[in-house]
PDB file of C-alpha atoms in Angstrom:
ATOM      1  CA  UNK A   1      18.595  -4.397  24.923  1.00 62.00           C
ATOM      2  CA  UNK A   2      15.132  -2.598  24.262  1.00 75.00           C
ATOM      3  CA  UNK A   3      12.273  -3.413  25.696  1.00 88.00           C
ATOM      4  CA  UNK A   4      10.089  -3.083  22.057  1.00 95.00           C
ATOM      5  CA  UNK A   5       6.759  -4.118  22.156  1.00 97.00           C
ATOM      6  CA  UNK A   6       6.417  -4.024  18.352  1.00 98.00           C
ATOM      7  CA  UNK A   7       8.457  -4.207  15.269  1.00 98.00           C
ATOM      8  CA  UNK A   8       7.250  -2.243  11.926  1.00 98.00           C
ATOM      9  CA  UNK A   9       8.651  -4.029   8.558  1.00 97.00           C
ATOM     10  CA  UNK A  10       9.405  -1.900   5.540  1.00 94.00           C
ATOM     11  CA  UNK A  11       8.282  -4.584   2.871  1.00 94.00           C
ATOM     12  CA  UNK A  12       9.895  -3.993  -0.801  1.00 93.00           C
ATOM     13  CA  UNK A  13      13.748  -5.108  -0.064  1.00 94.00           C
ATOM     14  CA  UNK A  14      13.677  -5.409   3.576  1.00 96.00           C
ATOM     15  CA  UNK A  15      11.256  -8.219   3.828  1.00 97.00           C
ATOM     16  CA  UNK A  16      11.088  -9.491   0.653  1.00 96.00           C
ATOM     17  CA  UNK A  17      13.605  -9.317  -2.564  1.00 95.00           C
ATOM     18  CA  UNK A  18      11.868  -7.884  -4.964  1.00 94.00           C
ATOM     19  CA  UNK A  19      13.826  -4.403  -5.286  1.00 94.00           C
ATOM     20  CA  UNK A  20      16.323  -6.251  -7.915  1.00 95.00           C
ATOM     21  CA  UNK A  21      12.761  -6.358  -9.733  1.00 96.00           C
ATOM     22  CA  UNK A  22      11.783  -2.585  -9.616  1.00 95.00           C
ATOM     23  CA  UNK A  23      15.380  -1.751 -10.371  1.00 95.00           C
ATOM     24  CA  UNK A  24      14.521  -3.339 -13.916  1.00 97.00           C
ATOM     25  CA  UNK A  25      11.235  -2.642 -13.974  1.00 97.00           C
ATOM     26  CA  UNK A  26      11.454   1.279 -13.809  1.00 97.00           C
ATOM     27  CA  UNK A  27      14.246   1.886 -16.156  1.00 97.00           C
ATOM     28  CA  UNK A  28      12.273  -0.052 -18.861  1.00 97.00           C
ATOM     29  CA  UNK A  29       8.926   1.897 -17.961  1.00 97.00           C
ATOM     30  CA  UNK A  30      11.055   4.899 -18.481  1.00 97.00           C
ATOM     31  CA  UNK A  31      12.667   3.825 -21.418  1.00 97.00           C
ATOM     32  CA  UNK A  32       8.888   2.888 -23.156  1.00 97.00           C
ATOM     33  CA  UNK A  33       7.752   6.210 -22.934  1.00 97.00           C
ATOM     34  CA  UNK A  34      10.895   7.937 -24.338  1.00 96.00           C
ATOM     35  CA  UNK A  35      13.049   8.823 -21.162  1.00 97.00           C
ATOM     36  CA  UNK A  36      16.000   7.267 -19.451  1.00 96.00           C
ATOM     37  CA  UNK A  37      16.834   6.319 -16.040  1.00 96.00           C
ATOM     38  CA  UNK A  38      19.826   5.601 -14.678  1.00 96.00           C
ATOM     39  CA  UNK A  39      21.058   3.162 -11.740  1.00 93.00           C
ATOM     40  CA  UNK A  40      21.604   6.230  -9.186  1.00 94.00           C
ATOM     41  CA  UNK A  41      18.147   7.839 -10.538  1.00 96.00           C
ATOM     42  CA  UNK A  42      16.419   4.019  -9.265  1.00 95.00           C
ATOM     43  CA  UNK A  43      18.120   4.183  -5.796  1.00 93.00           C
ATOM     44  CA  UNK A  44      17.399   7.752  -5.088  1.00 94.00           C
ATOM     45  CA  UNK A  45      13.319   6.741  -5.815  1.00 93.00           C
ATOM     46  CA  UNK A  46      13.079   3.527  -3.443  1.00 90.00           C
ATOM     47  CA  UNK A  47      10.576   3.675  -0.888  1.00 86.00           C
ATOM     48  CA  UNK A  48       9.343   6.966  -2.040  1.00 86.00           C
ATOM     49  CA  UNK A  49       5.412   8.335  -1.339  1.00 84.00           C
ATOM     50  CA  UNK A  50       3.581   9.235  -3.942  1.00 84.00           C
ATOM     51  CA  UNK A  51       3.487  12.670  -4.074  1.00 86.00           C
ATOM     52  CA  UNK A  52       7.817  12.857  -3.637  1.00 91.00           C
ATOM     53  CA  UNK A  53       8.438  10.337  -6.356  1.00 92.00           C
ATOM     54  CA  UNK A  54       5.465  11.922  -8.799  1.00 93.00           C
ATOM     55  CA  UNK A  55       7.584  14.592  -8.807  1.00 94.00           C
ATOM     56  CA  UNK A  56      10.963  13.423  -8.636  1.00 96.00           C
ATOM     57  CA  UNK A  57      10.229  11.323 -11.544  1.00 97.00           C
ATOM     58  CA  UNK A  58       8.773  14.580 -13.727  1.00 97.00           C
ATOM     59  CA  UNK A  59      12.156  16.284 -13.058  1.00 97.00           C
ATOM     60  CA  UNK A  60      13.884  12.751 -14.106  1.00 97.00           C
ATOM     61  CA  UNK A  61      12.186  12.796 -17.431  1.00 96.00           C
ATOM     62  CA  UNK A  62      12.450  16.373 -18.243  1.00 96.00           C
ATOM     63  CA  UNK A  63       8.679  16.356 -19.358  1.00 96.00           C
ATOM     64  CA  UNK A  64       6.628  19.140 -18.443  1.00 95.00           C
ATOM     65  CA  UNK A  65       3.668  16.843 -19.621  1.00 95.00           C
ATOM     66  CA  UNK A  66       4.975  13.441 -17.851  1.00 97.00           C
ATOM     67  CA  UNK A  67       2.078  11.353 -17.059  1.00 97.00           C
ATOM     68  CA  UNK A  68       3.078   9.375 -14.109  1.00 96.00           C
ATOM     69  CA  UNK A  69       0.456   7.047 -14.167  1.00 96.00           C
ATOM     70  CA  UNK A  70       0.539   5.785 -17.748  1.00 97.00           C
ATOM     71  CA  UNK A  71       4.452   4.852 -16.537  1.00 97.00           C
ATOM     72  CA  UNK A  72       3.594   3.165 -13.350  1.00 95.00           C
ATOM     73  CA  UNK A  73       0.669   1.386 -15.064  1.00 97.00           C
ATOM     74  CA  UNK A  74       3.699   0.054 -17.490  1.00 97.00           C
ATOM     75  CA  UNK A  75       6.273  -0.610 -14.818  1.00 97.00           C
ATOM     76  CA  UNK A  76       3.510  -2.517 -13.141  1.00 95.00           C
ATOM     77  CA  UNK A  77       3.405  -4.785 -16.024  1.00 97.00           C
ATOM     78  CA  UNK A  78       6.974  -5.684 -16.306  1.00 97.00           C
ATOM     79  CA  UNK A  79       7.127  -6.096 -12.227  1.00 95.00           C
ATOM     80  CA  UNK A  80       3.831  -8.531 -12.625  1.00 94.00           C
ATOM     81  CA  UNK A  81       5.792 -10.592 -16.142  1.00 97.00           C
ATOM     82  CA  UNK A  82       9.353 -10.898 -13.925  1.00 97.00           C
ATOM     83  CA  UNK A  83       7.668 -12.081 -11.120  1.00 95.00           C
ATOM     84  CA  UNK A  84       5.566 -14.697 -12.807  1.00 95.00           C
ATOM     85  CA  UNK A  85       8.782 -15.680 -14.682  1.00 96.00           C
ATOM     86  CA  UNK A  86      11.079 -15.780 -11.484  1.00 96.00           C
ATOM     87  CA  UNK A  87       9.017 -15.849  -8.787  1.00 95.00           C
ATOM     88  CA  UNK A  88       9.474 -13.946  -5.303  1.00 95.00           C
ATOM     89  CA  UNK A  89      12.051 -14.716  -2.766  1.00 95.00           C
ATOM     90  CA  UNK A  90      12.095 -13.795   1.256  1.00 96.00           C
ATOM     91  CA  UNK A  91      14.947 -12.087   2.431  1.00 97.00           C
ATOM     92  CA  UNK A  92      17.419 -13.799   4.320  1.00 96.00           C
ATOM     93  CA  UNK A  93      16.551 -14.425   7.881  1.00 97.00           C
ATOM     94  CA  UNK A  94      12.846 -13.469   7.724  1.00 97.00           C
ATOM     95  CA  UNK A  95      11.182 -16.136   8.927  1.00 97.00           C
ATOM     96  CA  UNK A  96      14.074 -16.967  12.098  1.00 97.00           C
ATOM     97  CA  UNK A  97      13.435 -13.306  13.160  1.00 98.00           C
ATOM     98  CA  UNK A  98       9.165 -13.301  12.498  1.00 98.00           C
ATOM     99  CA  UNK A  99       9.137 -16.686  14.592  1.00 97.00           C
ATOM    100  CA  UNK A 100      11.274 -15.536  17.184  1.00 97.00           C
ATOM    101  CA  UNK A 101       9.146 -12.186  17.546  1.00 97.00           C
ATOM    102  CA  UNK A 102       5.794 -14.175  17.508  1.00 96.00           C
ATOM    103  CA  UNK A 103       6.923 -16.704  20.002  1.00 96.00           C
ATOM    104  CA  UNK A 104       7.853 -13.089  22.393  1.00 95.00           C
ATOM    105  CA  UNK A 105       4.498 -11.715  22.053  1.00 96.00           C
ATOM    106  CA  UNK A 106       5.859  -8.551  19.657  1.00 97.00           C
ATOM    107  CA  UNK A 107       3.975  -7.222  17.382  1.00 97.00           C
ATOM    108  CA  UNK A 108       4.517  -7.620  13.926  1.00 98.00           C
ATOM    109  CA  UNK A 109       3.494  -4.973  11.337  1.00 97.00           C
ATOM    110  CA  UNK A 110       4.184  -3.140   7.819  1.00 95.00           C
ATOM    111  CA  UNK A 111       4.620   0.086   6.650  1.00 89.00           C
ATOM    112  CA  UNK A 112       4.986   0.107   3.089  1.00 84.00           C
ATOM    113  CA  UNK A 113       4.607   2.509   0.032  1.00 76.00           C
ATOM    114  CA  UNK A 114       2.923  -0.612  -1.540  1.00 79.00           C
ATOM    115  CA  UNK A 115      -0.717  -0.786  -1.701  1.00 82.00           C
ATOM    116  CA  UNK A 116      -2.134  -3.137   1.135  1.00 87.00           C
ATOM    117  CA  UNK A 117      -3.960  -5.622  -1.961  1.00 88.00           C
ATOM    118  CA  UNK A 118      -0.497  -6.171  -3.221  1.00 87.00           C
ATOM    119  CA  UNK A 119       1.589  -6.293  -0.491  1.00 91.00           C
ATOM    120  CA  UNK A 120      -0.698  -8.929   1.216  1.00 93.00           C
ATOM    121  CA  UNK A 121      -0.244 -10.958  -2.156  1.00 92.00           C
ATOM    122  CA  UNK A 122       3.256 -11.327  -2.068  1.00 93.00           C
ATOM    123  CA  UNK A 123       3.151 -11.726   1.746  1.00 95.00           C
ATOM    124  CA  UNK A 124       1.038 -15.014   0.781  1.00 95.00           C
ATOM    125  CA  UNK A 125       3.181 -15.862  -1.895  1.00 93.00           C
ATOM    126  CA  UNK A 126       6.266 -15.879  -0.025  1.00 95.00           C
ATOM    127  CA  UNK A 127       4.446 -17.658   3.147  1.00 95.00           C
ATOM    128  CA  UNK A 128       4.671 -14.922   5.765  1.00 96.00           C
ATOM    129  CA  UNK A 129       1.449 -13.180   5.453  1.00 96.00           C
ATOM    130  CA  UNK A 130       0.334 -14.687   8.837  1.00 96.00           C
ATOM    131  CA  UNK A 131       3.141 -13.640  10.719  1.00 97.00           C
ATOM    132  CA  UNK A 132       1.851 -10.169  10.607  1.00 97.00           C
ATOM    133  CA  UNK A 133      -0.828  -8.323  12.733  1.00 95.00           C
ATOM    134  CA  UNK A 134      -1.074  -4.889  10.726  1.00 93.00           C
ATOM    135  CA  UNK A 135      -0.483  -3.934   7.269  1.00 93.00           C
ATOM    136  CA  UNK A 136      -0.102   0.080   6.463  1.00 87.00           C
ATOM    137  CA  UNK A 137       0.323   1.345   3.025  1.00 81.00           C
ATOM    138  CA  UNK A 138       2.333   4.791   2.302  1.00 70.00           C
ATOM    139  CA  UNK A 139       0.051   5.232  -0.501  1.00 70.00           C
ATOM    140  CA  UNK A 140      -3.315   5.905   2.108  1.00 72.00           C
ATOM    141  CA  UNK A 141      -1.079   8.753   3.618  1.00 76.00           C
ATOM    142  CA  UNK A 142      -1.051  12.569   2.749  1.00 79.00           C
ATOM    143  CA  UNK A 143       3.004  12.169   1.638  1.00 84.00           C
ATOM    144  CA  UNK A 144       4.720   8.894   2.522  1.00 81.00           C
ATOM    145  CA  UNK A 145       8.321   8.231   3.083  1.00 87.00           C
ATOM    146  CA  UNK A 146      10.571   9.587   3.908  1.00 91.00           C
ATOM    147  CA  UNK A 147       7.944  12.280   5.292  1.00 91.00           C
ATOM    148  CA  UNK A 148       7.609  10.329   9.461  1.00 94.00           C
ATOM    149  CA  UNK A 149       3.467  10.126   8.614  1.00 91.00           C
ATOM    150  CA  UNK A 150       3.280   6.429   7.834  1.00 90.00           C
ATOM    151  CA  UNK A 151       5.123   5.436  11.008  1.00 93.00           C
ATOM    152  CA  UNK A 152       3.261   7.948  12.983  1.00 93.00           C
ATOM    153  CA  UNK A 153       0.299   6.947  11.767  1.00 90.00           C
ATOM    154  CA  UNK A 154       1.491   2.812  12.233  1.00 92.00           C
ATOM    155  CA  UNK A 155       2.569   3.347  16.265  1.00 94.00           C
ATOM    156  CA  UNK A 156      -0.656   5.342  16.776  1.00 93.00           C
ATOM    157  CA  UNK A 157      -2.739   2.299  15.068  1.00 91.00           C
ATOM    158  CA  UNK A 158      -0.827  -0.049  17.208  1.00 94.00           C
ATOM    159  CA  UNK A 159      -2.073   2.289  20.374  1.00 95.00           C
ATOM    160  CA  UNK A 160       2.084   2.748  21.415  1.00 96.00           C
ATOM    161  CA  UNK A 161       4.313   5.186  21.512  1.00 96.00           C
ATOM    162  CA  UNK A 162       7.449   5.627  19.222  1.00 96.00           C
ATOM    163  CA  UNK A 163      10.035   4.681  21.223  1.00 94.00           C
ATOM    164  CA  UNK A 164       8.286   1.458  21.909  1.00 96.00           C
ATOM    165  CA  UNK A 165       8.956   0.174  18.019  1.00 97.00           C
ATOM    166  CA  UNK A 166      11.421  -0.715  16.434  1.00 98.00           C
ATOM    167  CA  UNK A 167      11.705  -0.175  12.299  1.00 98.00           C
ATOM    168  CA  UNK A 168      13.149  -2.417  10.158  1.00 98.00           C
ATOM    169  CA  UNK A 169      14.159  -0.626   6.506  1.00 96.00           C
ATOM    170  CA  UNK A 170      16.430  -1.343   3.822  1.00 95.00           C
ATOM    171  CA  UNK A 171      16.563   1.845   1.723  1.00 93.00           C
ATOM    172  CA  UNK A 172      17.579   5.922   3.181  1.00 94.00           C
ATOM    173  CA  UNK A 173      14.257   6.988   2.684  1.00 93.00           C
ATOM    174  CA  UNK A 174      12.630   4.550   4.735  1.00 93.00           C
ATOM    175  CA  UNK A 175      14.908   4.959   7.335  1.00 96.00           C
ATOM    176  CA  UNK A 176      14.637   9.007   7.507  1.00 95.00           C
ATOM    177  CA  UNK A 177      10.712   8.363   8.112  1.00 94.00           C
ATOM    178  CA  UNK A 178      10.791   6.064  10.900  1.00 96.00           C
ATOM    179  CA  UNK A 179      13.399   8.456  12.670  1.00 97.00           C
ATOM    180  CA  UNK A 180      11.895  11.413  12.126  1.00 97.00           C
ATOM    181  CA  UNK A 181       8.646   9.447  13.608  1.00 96.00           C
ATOM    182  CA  UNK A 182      10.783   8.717  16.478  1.00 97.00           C
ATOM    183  CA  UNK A 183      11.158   4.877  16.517  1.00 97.00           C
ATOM    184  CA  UNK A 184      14.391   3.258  16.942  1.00 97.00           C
ATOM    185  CA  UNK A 185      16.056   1.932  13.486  1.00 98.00           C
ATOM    186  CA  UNK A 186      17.189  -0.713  12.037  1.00 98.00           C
ATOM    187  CA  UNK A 187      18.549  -1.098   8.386  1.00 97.00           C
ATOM    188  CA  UNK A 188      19.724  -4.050   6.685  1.00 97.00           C
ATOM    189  CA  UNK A 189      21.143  -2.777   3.557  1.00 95.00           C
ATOM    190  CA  UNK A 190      19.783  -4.233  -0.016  1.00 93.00           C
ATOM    191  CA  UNK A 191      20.821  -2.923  -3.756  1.00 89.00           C
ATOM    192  CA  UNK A 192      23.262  -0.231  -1.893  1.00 89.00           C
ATOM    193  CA  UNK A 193      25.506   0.142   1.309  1.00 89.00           C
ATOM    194  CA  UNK A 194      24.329   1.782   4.075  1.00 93.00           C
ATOM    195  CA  UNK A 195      25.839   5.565   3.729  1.00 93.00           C
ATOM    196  CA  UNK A 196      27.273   7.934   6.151  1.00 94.00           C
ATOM    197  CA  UNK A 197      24.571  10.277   6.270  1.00 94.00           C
ATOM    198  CA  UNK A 198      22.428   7.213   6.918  1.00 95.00           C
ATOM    199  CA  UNK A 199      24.472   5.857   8.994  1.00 96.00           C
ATOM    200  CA  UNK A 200      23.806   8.568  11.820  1.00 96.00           C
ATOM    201  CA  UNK A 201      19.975   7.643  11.941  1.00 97.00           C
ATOM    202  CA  UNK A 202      20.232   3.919  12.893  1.00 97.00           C
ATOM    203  CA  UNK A 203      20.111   1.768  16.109  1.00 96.00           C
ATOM    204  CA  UNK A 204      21.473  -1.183  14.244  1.00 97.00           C
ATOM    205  CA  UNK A 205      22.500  -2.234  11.350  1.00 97.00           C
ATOM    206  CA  UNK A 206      23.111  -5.876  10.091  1.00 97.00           C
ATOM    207  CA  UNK A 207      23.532  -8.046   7.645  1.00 95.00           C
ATOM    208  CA  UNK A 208      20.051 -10.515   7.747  1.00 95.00           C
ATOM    209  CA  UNK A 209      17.024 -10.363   9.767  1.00 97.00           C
ATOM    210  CA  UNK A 210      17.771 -12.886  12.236  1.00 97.00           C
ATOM    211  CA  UNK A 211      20.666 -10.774  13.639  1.00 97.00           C
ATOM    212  CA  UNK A 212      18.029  -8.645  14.578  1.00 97.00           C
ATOM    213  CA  UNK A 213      17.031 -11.812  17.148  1.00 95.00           C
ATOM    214  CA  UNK A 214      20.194  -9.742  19.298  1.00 92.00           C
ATOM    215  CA  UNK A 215      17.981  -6.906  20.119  1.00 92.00           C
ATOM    216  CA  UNK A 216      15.568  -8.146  22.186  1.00 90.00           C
TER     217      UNK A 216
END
């Protein structure tokens, strides 16, 4: 038992399922412009800043001219069709574990590689936008995940201190940054088990979000 006064989301896979999306949307991008990505390429990317998978994604291709935008602009597309054909689903446990935490007093917030405009949409979409106080995007930081700045940068908007918040991540990269920020993890694994070398980094790990309920 912790005494957190807050608890930072990761948003893509941890709060809501929409990593089986990317995980079709990026091999097709990839495949449009002439390259191929396979299923271990996708996991290695997830939760990446900009500036790590820009460059990751160049050494994928094997293009000294890959134009990362032109291929984002296109994944974008197919994320925006499969949504509008399938819709967006919460994650199991989300709202148990967001009502609980409101009902406390703790702080809700995101940190996310997502822009703010678009996580905020799905937020609505899904129903849980008002559950949260703060939204951060990886994307408005110098490097992003798994780099610790967007978690620094979250507990020092939320005027605490590291070891005050828990972070709540589905993916390796995600959980590296909030460690090396200093906050207490969480993981609840999505596409992909939670690994040893992972493993090492967490405070819990479970199976849903309301499990995490147990913590405080």
């Amino acid at each position: 038992m912790f005494n957190f006064k807050a608890v930072v989301f990761d948003l893509d896979g941890t709060l809501i399922d929409t990593e089986k999306y990317f995980k079709i949307a990026w091999p097709k991008a990839f495949e449009h412009f002439g390259y191929k990505m396979t299923d271990e390429q996708y996991l290695y990317i997830r939760s990446l800043g900009k500036p790590f998978v820009q460059q990751t994604l160049k050494e994928f291709s094997g293009d000294p001219d890959f134009d990362y935008e032109k291929v984002v602009a296109f994944r974008t597309s197919i994320m925006e069709d499969l949504i509008q054909k399938n819709g967006l689903q919460i994650k199991k446990g989300a709202v148990e574990f967001l009502s609980y935490l409101k009902e406390k007093g703790i702080i809700r917030a995101i940190a996310t590689a997502s822009p703010v405009s678009r996580s905020e949409r799905y937020l609505n979409q899904v129903g849980i936008l008002q559950y949260f106080d703060k939204i951060i995007s990886a994307g408005d930081m110098k490097e992003g995940k798994p780099s610790p700045d967007v978690y620094l940068y979250a507990v020092k908007d939320l005027g605490l201190k590291p070891e005050e918040c828990l972070a709540v991540e589905d993916s390796p990269n995600g959980v590296r940054s909030a460690y090396s920020a200093g906050l207490k993890v969480a993981m609840i694994p999505d596409l992909s088990p939670c690994d040893e070398d992972t493993r090492k980094f967490l405070f819990a790990e479970k199976t849903d979000l309301s499990q995490l309920c147990d913590l405080f």
